[in-house]
Amino acid sequence: MAISTYKIHLQAKFMAKQMNINDFKGGPCWCSRFMKRKNISVRTRTTVGQQIPMDWQDKKASFVKYVTDITEKKNSSITDNKHG
């Protein structure tokens, strides 16, 4: 569920009014302390459908080569240690 400090502020003001608490301000500091007490965090949404880079094939090939090289070095190191 998407939540924002603005929504928290509005809901708190609404609830205070229902409870006849007329001097409630619910400012930014109050909201921050409330979120900390309730372990609530507000994060930026991740966008879906991000564009694939034009050079994605080159990046993929480079990554595969990198992983292959590391794997070969690791395997070579293990083999050398067994026979050494």
Coordinates of C-alpha atoms in Angstrom, one line a residue:
M1 CA 0.0 0.0 0.0
A2 CA 1.4 3.4 -1.0
I3 CA 1.7 5.8 2.0
S4 CA 3.1 9.3 2.2
T5 CA 3.8 11.7 5.0
Y6 CA 0.9 13.8 3.6
K7 CA -1.5 10.9 4.0
I8 CA -0.4 10.3 7.5
H9 CA -0.8 13.9 8.3
L10 CA -4.4 14.0 6.9
Q11 CA -5.4 10.9 8.6
A12 CA -4.0 12.1 12.0
K13 CA -5.9 15.4 11.6
F14 CA -9.1 13.6 10.7
M15 CA -8.8 11.2 13.7
A16 CA -7.9 14.1 16.1
K17 CA -11.0 16.0 14.9
Q18 CA -13.1 12.8 15.5
M19 CA -11.7 12.6 19.1
N20 CA -12.4 16.3 19.7
I21 CA -8.7 17.1 20.0
N22 CA -8.9 20.7 18.5
D23 CA -5.3 21.8 19.1
F24 CA -3.6 19.0 17.2
K25 CA -1.2 20.2 14.5
G26 CA 0.4 17.1 13.3
G27 CA 3.3 18.9 11.7
P28 CA 6.4 17.4 10.0
C29 CA 8.3 16.8 13.3
W30 CA 5.2 15.0 14.8
C31 CA 4.9 12.9 11.6
S32 CA 8.6 12.0 11.7
R33 CA 8.4 10.9 15.3
F34 CA 5.2 8.9 14.7
M35 CA 6.8 7.1 11.7
K36 CA 9.8 6.3 13.8
R37 CA 7.7 4.9 16.7
K38 CA 5.6 2.8 14.3
N39 CA 8.6 1.7 12.2
I40 CA 7.1 3.2 9.0
S41 CA 9.3 4.2 6.2
V42 CA 8.5 6.1 3.0
R43 CA 10.4 5.0 -0.1
T44 CA 10.4 6.0 -3.7
R45 CA 8.5 3.6 -5.9
T46 CA 10.4 1.5 -8.3
T47 CA 9.4 2.1 -11.9
V48 CA 8.2 -0.9 -13.8
G49 CA 9.2 -1.3 -17.5
Q50 CA 12.5 0.5 -17.4
Q51 CA 14.1 0.8 -20.8
I52 CA 16.8 -1.8 -21.7
P53 CA 20.1 -0.1 -22.6
M54 CA 20.9 0.0 -26.3
D55 CA 24.2 -1.9 -25.7
W56 CA 22.6 -4.6 -23.5
Q57 CA 24.0 -7.5 -25.7
D58 CA 27.6 -6.1 -25.3
K59 CA 27.0 -5.7 -21.5
K60 CA 25.7 -9.3 -21.3
A61 CA 28.7 -10.7 -23.2
S62 CA 31.1 -8.7 -21.1
F63 CA 29.5 -10.0 -17.9
V64 CA 29.5 -13.6 -19.1
K65 CA 33.2 -13.4 -20.0
Y66 CA 33.9 -11.8 -16.6
V67 CA 32.2 -14.7 -14.7
T68 CA 33.7 -17.3 -17.0
D69 CA 37.2 -15.9 -16.4
I70 CA 36.7 -15.8 -12.6
T71 CA 35.3 -19.4 -12.6
E72 CA 38.3 -20.7 -14.7
K73 CA 40.8 -19.0 -12.4
K74 CA 39.0 -20.4 -9.3
N75 CA 38.9 -23.9 -10.8
S76 CA 42.6 -23.7 -11.9
S77 CA 43.5 -22.6 -8.4
I78 CA 41.6 -25.5 -6.8
T79 CA 43.3 -28.0 -9.2
D80 CA 46.7 -26.6 -8.6
N81 CA 46.2 -26.9 -4.8
K82 CA 45.1 -30.5 -5.1
H83 CA 48.2 -31.5 -7.2
G84 CA 50.7 -29.2 -5.5

